[in-house]
PDB file of C-alpha atoms in Angstrom:
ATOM      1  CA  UNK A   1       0.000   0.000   0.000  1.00  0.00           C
ATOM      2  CA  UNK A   2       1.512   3.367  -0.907  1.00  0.00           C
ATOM      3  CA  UNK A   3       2.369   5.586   2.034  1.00  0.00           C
ATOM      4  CA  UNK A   4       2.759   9.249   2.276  1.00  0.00           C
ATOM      5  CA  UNK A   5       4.631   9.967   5.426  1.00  0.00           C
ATOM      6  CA  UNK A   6       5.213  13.608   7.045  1.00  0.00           C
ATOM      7  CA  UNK A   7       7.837  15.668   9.885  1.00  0.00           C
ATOM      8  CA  UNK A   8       5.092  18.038  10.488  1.00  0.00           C
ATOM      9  CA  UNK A   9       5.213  16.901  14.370  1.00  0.00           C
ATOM     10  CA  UNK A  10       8.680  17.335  14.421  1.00  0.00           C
ATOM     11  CA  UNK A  11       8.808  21.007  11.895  1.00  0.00           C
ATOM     12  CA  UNK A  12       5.891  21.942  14.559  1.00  0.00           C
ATOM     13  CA  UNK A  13       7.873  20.960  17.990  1.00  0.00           C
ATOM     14  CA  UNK A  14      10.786  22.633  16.478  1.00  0.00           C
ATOM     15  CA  UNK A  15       8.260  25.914  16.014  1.00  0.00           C
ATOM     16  CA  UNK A  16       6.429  25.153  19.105  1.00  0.00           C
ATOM     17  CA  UNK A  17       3.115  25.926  17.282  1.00  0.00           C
ATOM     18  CA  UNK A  18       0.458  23.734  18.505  1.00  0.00           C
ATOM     19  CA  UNK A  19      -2.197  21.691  16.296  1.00  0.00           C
ATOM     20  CA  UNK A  20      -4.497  24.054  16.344  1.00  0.00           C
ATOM     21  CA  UNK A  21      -2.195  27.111  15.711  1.00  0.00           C
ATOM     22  CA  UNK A  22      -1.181  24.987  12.863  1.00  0.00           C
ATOM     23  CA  UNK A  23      -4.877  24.221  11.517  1.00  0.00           C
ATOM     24  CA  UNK A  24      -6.059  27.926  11.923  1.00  0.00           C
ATOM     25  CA  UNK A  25      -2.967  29.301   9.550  1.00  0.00           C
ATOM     26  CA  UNK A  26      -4.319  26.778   6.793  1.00  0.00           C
ATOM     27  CA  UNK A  27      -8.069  26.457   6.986  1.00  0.00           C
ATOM     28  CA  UNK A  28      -8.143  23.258   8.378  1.00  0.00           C
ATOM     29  CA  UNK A  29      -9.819  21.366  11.204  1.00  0.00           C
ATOM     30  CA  UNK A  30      -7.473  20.078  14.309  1.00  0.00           C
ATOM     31  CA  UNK A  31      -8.950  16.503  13.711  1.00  0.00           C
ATOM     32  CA  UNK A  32      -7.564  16.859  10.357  1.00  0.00           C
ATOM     33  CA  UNK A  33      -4.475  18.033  11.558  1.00  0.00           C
ATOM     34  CA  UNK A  34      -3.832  14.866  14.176  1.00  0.00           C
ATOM     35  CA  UNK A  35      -5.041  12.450  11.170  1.00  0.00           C
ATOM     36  CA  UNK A  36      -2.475  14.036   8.434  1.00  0.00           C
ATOM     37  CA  UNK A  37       0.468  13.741  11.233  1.00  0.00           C
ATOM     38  CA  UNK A  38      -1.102  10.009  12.048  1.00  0.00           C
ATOM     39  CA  UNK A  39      -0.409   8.989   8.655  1.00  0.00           C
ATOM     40  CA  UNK A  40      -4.435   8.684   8.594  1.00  0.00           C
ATOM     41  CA  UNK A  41      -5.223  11.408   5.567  1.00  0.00           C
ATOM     42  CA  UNK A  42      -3.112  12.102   2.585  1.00  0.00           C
ATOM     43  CA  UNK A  43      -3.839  16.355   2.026  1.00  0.00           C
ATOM     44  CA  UNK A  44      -4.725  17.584  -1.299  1.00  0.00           C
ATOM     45  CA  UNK A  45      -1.974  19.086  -2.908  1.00  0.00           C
ATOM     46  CA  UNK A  46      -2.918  22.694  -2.337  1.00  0.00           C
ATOM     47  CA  UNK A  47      -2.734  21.702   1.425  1.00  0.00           C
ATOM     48  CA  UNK A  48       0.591  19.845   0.761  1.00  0.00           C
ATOM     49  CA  UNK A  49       1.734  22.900  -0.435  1.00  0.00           C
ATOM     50  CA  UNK A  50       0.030  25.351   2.650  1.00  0.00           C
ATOM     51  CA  UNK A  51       1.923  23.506   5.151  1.00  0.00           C
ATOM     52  CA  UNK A  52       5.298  23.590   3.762  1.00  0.00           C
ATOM     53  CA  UNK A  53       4.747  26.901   3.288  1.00  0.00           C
ATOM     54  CA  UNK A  54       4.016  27.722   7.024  1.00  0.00           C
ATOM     55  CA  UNK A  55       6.879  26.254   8.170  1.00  0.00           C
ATOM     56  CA  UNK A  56       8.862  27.969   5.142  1.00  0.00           C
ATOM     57  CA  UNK A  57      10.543  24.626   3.997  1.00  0.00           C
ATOM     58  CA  UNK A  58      10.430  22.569   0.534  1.00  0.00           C
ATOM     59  CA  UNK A  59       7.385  20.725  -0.072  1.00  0.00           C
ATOM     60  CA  UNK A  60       9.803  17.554  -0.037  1.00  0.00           C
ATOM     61  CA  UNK A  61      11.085  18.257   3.325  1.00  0.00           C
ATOM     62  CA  UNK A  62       7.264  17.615   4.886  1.00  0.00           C
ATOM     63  CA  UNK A  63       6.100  14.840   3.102  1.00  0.00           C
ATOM     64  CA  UNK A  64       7.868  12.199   1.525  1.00  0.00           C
ATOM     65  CA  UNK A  65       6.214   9.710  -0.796  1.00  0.00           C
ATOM     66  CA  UNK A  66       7.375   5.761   0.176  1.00  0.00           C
ATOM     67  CA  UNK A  67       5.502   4.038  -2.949  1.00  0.00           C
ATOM     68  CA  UNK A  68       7.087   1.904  -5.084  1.00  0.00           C
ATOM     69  CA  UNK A  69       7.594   3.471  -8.320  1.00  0.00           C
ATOM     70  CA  UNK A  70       6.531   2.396 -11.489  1.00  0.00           C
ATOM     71  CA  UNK A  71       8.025   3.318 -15.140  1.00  0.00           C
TER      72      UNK A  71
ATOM     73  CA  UNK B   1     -17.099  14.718  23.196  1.00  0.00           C
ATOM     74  CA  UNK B   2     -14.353  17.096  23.253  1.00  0.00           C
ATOM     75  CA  UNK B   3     -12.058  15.573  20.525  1.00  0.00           C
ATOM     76  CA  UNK B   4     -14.413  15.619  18.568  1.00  0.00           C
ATOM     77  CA  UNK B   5     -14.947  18.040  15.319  1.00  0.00           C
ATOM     78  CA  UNK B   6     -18.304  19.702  14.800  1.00  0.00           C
ATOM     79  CA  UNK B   7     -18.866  17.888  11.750  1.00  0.00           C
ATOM     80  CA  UNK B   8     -18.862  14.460  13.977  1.00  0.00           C
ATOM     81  CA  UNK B   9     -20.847  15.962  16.814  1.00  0.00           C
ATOM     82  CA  UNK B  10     -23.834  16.951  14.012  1.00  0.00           C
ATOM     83  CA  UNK B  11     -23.388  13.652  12.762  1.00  0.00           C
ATOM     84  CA  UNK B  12     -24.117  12.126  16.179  1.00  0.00           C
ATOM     85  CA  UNK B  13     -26.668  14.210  16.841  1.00  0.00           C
ATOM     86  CA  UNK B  14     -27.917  13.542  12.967  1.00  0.00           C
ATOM     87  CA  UNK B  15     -27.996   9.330  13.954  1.00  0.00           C
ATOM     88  CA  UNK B  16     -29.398  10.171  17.353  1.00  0.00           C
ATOM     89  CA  UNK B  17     -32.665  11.927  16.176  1.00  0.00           C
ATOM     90  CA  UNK B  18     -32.685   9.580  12.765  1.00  0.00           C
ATOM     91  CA  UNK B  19     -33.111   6.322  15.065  1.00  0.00           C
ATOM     92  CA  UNK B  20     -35.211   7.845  18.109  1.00  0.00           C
ATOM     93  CA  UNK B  21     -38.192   8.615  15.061  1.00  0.00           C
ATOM     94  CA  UNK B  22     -36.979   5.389  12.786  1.00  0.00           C
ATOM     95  CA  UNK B  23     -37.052   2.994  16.208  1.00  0.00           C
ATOM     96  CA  UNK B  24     -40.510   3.224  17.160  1.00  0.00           C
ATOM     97  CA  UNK B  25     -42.005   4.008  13.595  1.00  0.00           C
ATOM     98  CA  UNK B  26     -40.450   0.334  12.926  1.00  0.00           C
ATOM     99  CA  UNK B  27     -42.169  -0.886  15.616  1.00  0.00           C
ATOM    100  CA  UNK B  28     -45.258   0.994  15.182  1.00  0.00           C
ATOM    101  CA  UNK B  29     -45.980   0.183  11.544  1.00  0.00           C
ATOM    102  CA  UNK B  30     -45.821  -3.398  12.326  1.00  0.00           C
ATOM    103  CA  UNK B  31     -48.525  -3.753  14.489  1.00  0.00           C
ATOM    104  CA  UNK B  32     -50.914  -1.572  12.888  1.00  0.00           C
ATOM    105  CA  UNK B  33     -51.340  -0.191   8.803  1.00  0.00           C
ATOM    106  CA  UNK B  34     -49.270   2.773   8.017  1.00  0.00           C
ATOM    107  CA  UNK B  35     -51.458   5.829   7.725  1.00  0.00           C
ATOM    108  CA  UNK B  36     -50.820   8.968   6.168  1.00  0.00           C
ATOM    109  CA  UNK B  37     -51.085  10.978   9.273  1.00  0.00           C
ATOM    110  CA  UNK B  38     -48.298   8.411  10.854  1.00  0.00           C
ATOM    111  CA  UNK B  39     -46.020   8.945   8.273  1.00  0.00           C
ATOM    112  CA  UNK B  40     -46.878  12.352   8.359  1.00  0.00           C
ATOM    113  CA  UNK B  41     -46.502  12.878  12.126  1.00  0.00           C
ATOM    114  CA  UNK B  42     -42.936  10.890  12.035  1.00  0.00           C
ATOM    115  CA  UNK B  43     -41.089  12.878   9.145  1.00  0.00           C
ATOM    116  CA  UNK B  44     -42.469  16.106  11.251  1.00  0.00           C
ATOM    117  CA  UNK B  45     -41.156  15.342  14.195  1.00  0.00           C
ATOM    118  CA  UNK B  46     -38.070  14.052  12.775  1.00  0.00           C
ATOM    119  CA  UNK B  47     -37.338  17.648  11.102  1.00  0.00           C
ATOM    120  CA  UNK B  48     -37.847  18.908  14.386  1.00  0.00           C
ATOM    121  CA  UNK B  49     -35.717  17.017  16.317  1.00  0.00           C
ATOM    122  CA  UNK B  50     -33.292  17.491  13.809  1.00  0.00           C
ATOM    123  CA  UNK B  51     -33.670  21.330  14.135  1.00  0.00           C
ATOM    124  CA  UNK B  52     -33.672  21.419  17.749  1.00  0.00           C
ATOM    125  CA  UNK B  53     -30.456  19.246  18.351  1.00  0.00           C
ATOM    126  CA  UNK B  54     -28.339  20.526  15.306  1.00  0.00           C
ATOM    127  CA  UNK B  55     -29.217  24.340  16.896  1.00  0.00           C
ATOM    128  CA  UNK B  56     -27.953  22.913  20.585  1.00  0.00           C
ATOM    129  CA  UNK B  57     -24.864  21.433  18.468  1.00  0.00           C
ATOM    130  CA  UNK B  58     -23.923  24.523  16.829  1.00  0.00           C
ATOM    131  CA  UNK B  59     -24.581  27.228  19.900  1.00  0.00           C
ATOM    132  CA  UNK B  60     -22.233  24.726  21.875  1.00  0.00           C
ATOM    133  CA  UNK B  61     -19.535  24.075  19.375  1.00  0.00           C
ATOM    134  CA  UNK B  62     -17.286  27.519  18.867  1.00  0.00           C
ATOM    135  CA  UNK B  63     -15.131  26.370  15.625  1.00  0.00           C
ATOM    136  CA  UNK B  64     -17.548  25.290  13.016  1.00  0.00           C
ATOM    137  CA  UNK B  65     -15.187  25.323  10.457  1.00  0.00           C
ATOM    138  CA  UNK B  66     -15.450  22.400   7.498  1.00  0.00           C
ATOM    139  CA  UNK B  67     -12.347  21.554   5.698  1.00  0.00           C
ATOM    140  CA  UNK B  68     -11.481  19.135   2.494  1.00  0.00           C
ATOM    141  CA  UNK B  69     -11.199  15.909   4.696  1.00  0.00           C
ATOM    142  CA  UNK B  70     -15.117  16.589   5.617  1.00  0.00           C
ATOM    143  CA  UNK B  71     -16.027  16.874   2.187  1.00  0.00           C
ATOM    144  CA  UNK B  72     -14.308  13.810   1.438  1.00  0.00           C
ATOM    145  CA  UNK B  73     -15.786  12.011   4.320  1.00  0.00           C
ATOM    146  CA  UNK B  74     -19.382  13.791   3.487  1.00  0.00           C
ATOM    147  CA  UNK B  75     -19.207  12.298  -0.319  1.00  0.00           C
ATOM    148  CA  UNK B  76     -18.287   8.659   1.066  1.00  0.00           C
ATOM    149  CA  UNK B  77     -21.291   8.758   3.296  1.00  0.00           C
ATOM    150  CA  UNK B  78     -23.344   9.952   0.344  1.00  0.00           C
ATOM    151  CA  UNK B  79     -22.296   6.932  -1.808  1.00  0.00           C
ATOM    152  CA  UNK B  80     -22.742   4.465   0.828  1.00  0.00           C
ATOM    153  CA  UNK B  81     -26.682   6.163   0.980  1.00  0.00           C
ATOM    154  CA  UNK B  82     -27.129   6.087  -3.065  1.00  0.00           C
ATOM    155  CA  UNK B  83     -26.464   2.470  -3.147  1.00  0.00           C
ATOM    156  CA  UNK B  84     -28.404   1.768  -0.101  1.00  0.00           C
ATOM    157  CA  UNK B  85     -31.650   3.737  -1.193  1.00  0.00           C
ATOM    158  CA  UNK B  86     -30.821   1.579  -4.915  1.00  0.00           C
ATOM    159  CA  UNK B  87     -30.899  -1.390  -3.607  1.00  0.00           C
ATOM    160  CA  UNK B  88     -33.629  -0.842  -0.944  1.00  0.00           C
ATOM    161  CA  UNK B  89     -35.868   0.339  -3.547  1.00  0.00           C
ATOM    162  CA  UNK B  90     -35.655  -2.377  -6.115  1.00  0.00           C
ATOM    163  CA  UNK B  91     -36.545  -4.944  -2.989  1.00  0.00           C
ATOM    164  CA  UNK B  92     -39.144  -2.860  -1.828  1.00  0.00           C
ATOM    165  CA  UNK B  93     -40.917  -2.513  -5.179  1.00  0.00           C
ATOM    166  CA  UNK B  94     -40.159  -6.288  -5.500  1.00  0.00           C
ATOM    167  CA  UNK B  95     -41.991  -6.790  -2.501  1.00  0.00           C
ATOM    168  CA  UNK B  96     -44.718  -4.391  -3.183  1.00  0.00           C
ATOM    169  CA  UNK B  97     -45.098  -6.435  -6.582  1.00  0.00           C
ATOM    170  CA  UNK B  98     -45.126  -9.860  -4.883  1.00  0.00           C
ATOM    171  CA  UNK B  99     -47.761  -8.973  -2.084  1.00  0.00           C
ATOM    172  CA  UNK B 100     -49.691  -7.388  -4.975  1.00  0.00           C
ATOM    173  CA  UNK B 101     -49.810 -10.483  -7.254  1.00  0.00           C
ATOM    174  CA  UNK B 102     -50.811 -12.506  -4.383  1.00  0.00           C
ATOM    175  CA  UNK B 103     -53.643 -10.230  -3.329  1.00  0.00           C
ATOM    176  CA  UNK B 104     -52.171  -9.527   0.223  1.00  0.00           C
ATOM    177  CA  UNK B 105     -52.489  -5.513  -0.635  1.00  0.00           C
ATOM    178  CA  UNK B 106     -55.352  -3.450  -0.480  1.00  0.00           C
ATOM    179  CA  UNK B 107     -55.610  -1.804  -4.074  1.00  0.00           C
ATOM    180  CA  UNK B 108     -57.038   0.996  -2.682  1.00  0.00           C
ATOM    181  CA  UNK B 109     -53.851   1.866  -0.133  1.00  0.00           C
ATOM    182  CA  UNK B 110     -51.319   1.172  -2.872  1.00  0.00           C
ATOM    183  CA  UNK B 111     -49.874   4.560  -2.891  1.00  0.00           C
ATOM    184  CA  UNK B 112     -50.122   4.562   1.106  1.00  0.00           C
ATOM    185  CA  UNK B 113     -47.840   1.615   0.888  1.00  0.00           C
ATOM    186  CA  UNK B 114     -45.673   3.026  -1.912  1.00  0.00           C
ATOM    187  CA  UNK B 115     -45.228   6.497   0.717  1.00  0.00           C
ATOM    188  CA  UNK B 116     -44.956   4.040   3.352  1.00  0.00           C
ATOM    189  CA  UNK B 117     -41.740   1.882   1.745  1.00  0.00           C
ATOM    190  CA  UNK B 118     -40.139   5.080   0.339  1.00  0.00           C
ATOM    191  CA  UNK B 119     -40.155   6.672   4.008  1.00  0.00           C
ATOM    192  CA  UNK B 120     -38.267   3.309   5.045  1.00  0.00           C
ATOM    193  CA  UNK B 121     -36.135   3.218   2.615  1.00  0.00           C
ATOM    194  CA  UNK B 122     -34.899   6.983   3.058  1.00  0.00           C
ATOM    195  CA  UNK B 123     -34.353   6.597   6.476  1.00  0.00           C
ATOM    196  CA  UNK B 124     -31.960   3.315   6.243  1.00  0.00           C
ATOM    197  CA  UNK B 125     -30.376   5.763   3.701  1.00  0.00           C
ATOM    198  CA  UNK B 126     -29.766   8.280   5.857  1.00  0.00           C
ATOM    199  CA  UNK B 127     -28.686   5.787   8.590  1.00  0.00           C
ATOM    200  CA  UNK B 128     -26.269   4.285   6.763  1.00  0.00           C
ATOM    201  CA  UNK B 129     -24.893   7.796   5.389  1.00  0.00           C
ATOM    202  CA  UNK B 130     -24.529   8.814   9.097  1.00  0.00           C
ATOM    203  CA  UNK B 131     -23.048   5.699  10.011  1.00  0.00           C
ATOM    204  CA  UNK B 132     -20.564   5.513   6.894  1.00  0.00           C
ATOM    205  CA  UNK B 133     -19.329   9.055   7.565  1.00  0.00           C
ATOM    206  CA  UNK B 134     -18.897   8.423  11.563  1.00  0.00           C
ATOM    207  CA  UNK B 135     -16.940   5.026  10.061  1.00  0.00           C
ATOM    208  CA  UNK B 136     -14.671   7.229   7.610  1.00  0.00           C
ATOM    209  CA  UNK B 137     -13.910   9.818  10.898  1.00  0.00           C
ATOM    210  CA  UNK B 138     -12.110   7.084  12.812  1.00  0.00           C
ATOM    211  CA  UNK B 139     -10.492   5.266   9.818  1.00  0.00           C
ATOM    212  CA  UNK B 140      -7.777   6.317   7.572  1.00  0.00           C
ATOM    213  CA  UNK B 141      -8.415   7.605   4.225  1.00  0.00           C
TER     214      UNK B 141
END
């Protein structure tokens, strides 16, 4: 099954911005905040984006993609 | 309670007031024949109840903010109703068709009955929505 894993607990204890800090500066709920760091929801790309932007890092740096690729 | 996200505490309150009308109109329409009145009186009073608790949901939830995983979660409940009022309805017209070649239903009452298995079938719908959605909260996506 692919997996999209994330540092945002880690880029967020390094900022010491709470959850919901986090979810108010992109629109989103807290729940959906503790189920993207829980590995439970993959974000839509805009999101993807919103985050990595908050924390004023590459995209890459946040989420990394552990699929097997295919060509 | 407070974990959870206004979209799952209307969604409780949603199931709550769906089965305390769909309960004893289940009951009740077994022992007796469905009026029009009965029907009548039990979608009323659900839309009330449904008034009254979503109001007490939303004056006591400050952040009622709904975000792209709700939406998701919203259109899997939605799906999981669609094919549940499908399939409900072809059994219940199959049903209404069988007890109608076999005399059991009073020609006269046929679109009572008809009103009577469409009210059924929307609330298992709407049951199964809830339920699918309060599913999809606590499950990854």
């Amino acid at each position: 099954m692919p997996r999209i894993r994330n540092t945002i607990r880690e880029l967020r204890a390094a900022r010491e911005m709470t959850q919901q800090q986090l979810a108010d500066r992109i629109d989103l709920t807290r729940q959906t905040v503790i189920a993207i760091e829980g590995d439970k929801y993959s974000p839509s790309l805009e999101t993807a984006f919103r985050i990595a932007q908050v924390f004023g890092v590459p995209l890459e740096q946040v989420f990394q993609y552990e699929g097997k690729g295919k060509r | 309670m407070s974990s959870l996200s206004y979209q799952e505490r209307s969604l409780y309150g949603e199931l709550l007031a769906d089965l305390a009308v769909f309960v004893p109109y289940f009951v009740l329409i077994h022992t007796g024949h469905p009026s029009v009145a009965f029907i009548a009186g039990s979608i009323t009073i659900l839309i009330v109840a449904q008034i009254v608790l979503q109001s007490i949901i939303a004056i006591a939830t400050r952040n009622r903010l709904k975000d792209e995983r709700d939406r998701l979660i919203a259109l899997r409940g939605y799906r999981a109703g669609y094919f549940t009022v499908v399939s409900l309805m072809l059994v219940g017209m199959g049903l209404l068709w069988m007890h109608s070649m076999h005399d059991q239903l009073n020609a006269g009452h046929m679109g009572l009955h008809f009103l009577s298995v469409f009210f059924a079938v929307l609330m298992l719908a709407e049951v199964v929505k809830t339920v699918a959605q309060l599913i999809a909260y606590r499950r990854p996506l």
